[in-house]
Short mmCIF file of C-alpha atoms in Angstrom, two decimals:
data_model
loop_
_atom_site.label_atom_id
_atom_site.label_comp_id
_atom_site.label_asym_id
_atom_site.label_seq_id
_atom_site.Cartn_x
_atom_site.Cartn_y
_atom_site.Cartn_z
CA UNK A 1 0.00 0.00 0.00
CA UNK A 2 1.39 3.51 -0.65
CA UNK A 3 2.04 6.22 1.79
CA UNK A 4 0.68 9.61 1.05
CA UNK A 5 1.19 12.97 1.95
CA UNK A 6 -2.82 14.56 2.07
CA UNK A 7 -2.82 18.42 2.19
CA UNK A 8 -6.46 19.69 2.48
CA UNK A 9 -6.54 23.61 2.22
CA UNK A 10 -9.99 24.74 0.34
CA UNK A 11 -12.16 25.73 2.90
CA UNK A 12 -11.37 27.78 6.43
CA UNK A 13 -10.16 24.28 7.68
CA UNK A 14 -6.41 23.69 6.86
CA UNK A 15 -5.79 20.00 7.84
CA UNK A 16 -3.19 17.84 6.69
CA UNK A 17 -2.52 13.75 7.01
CA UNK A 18 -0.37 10.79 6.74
CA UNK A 19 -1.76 7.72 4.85
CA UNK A 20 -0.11 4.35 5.29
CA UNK A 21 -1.28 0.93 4.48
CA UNK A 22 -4.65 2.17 3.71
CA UNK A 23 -4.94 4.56 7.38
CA UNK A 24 -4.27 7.17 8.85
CA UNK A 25 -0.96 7.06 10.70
CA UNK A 26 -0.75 11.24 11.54
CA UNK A 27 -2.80 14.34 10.89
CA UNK A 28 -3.10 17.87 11.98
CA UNK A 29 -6.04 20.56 11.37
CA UNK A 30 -6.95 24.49 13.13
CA UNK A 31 -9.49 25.99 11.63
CA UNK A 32 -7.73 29.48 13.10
CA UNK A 33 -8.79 32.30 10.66
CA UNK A 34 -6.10 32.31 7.63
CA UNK A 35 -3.71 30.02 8.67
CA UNK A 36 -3.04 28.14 5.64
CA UNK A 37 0.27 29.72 4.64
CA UNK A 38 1.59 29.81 8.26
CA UNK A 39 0.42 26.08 9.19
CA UNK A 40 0.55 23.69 6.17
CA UNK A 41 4.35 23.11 5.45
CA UNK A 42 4.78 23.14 9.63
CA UNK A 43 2.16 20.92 10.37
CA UNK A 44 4.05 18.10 7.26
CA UNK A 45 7.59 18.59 9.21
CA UNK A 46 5.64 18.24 11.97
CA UNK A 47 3.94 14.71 10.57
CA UNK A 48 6.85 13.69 8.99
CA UNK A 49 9.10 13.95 12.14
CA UNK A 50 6.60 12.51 14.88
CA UNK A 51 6.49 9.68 12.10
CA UNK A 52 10.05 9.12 11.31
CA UNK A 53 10.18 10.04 7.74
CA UNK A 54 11.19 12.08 4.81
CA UNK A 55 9.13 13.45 2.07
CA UNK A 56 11.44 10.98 -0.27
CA UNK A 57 9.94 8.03 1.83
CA UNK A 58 6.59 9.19 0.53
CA UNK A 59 5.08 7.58 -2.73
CA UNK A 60 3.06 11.24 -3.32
CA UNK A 61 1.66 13.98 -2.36
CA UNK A 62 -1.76 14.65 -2.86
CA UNK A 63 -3.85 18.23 -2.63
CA UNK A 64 -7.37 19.36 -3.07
CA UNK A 65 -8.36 21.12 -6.32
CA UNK A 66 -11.28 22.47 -5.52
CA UNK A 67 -13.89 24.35 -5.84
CA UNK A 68 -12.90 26.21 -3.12
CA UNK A 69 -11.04 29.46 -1.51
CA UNK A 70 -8.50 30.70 -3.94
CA UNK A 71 -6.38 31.79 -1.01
CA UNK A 72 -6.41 28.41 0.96
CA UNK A 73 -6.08 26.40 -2.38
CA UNK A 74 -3.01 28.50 -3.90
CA UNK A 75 -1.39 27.59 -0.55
CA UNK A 76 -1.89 23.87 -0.63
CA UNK A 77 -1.20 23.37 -4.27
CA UNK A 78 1.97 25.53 -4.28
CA UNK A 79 2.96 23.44 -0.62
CA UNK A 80 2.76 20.11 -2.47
CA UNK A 81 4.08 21.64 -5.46
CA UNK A 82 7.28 22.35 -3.29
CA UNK A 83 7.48 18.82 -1.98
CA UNK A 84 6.90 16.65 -5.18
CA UNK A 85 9.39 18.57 -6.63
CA UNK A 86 12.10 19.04 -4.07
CA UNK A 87 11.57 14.78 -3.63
CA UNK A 88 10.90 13.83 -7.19
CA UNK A 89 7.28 12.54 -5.65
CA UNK A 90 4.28 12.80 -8.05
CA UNK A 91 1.43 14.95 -7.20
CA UNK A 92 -2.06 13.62 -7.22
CA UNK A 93 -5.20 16.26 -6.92
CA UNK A 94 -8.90 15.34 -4.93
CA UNK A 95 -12.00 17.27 -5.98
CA UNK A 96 -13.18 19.13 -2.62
CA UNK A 97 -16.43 17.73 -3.63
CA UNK A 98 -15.60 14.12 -3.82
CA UNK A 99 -13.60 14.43 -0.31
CA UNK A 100 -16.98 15.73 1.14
CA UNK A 101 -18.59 13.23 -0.37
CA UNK A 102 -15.94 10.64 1.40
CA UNK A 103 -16.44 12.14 4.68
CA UNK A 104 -20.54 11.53 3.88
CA UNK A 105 -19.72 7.94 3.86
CA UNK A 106 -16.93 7.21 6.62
CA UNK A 107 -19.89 9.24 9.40
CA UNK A 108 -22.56 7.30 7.64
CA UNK A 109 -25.34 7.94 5.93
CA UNK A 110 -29.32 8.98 7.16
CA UNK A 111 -31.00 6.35 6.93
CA UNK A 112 -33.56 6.29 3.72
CA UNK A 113 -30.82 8.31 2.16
CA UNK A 114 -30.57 8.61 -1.87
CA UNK A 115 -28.59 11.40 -2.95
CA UNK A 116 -25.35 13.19 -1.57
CA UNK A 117 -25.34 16.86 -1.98
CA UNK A 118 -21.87 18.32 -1.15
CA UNK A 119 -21.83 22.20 -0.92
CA UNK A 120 -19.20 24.48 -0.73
CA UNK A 121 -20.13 27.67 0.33
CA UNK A 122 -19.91 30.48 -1.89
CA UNK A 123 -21.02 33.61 -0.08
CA UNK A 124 -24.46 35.11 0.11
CA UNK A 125 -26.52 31.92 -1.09
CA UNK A 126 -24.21 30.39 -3.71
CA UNK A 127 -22.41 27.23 -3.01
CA UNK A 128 -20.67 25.11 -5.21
CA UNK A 129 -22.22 21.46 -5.71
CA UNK A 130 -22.87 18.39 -7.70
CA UNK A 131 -25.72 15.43 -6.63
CA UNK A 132 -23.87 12.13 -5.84
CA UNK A 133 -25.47 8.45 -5.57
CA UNK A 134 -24.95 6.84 -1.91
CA UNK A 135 -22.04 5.02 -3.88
CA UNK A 136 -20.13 8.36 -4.02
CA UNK A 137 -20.41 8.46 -7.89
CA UNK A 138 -20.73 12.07 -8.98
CA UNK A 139 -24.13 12.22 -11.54
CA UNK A 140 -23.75 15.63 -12.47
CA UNK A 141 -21.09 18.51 -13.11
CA UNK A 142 -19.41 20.73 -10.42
CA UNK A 143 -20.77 23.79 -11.02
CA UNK A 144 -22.16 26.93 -9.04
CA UNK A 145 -25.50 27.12 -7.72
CA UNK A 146 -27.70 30.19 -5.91
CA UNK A 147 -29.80 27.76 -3.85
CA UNK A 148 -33.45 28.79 -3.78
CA UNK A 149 -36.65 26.75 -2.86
CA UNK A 150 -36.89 25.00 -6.24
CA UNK A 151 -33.31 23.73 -6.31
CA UNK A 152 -32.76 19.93 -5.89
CA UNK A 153 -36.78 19.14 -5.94
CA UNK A 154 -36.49 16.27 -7.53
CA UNK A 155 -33.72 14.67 -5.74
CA UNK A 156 -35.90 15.79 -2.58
CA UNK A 157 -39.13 14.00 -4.03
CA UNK A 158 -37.23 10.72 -4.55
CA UNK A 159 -35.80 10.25 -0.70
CA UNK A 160 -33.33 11.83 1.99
CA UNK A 161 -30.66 14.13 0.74
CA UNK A 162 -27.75 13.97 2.79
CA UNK A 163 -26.65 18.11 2.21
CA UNK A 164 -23.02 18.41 3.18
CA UNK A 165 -20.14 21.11 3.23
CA UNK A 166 -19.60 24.20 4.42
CA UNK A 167 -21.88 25.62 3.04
CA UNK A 168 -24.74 23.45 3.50
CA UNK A 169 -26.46 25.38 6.89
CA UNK A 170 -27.06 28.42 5.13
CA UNK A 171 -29.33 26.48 2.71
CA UNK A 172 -31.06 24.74 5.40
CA UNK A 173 -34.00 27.83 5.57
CA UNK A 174 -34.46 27.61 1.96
CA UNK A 175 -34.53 23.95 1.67
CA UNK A 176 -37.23 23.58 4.08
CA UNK A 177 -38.22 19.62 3.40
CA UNK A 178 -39.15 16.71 5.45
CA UNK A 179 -36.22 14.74 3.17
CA UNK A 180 -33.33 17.39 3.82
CA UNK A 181 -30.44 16.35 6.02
CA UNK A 182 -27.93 19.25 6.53
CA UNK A 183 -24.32 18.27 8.21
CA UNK A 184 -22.37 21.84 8.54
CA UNK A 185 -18.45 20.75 8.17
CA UNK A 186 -15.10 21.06 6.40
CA UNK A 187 -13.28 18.69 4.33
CA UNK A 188 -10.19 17.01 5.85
CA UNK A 189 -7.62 16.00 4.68
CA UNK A 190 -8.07 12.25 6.41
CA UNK A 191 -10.74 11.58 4.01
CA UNK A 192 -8.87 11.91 1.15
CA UNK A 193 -7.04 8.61 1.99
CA UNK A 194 -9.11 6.32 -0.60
CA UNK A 195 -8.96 9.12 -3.59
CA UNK A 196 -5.61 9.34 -3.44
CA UNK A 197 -4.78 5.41 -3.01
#
C-alpha cells in the first residue's frame, strides 16, 4: 500500500494527514482564521518527524483542487508543489467535492438516504455542488449554484438528501423539506485517503 502525503486547504479548515497501508498514521487541522500559509508546510515537518520520515519516503503527495477558496487552495497546491518537486514525488489532486462526499460515507449515511449533496459555500446563497449516488459516484457537473426553494426538488421528491459542506447550513432555511439532512463541516484531509490510493 502507498504512503501519502494529504494536504487539504480549500475551505477555512487547513488540515493535513499521513496515509499508510490504507490509514491514517498522523494528521493535523486548526481551523484558526487564515492560517493556511503559516500552518501547512509546519504541520508536514511536523507529521513527517513525529512519524520518522522524509518526504522521499513518501510515494506522493496529494492536494485538493477544488472548488474552493482561492487563497487556501493557492497555498496547498503551491505546498505540495514544493514537496513533489524538491523529492521527485508525483502529485495527485482530490476534488473538494468528492472528499466531502468521502467524509458523507466514513460518518454514515441517514438512513432512507438517496442522494449526496456536497456544498461548498460560496457567499451570500451560492455554493458550489454536484448530486452524488450513496455510492459516491458524482451524476452531475461541479458547477455553481444560488440555492433557492426550487433547487434539488427532484432529488428531494425521490428520498433523503444527505446536504453536506460548508456551506450546507445556510441552505437549510431555503430547503425547508421533510427529506433534507444538513451536516455543517469542512473537508479534511483524512478523508482523502481512498482518492488518493
Amino acid at each position: 500500500m502507498p504512503r501519502i502525503i494529504l494536504i487539504e486547504t480549500s475551505t477555512s479548515l487547513c488540515s493535513a494527514a499521513i496515509e499508510q497501508d490504507g490509514r491514517i498514521i498522523s494528521s493535523r487541522e486548526t481551523a484558526e482564521p487564515r492560517a493556511h500559509a503559516s500552518r501547512t508546510a509546519v504541520f508536514i515537518k511536523e507529521m513527517l518527524d513525529e512519524c520518522g520520515l522524509r518526504v522521499q519516503d513518501c510515494d506522493a503527495v496529494c492536494v485538493s483542487s477544488g472548488p474552493g477558496s482561492y487563497t487556501g487552495l493557492r497555498v496547498g497546491s503551491s505546498t505540495a508543489k514544493g514537496l513533489c518537486f524538491g523529492a521527485s514525488k508525483p502529485l495527485l489532486a482530490a476534488g473538494t467535492l468528492d472528499i466531502l462526499v468521502r467524509q458523507a460515507l466514513e460518518e454514515g449515511l441517514p438512513e432512507g438516504c438517496t442522494a449526496i449533496i456536497p456544498m461548498v459555500d460560496a457567499r451570500r446563497m451560492e455554493v458550489y455542488c454536484a448530486v452524488y449516488n450513496t455510492e459516491g459516484e458524482r451524476l452531475t457537473e461541479v458547477a455553481p449554484c444560488v440555492v433557492d426553494a426550487s433547487c434539488f426538488s427532484t432529488e428531494l421528491a425521490a428520498g433523503k438528501v444527505l446536504f453536506i459542506g460548508d456551506g450546507a447550513a445556510k441552505c437549510a432555511p431555503v430547503l425547508d423539506s421533510a427529506n433534507a439532512v444538513f451536516r455543517q463541516v469542512n473537508p479534511n484531509a483524512a478523508a482523502m485517503a481512498s482518492l488518493a490510493e
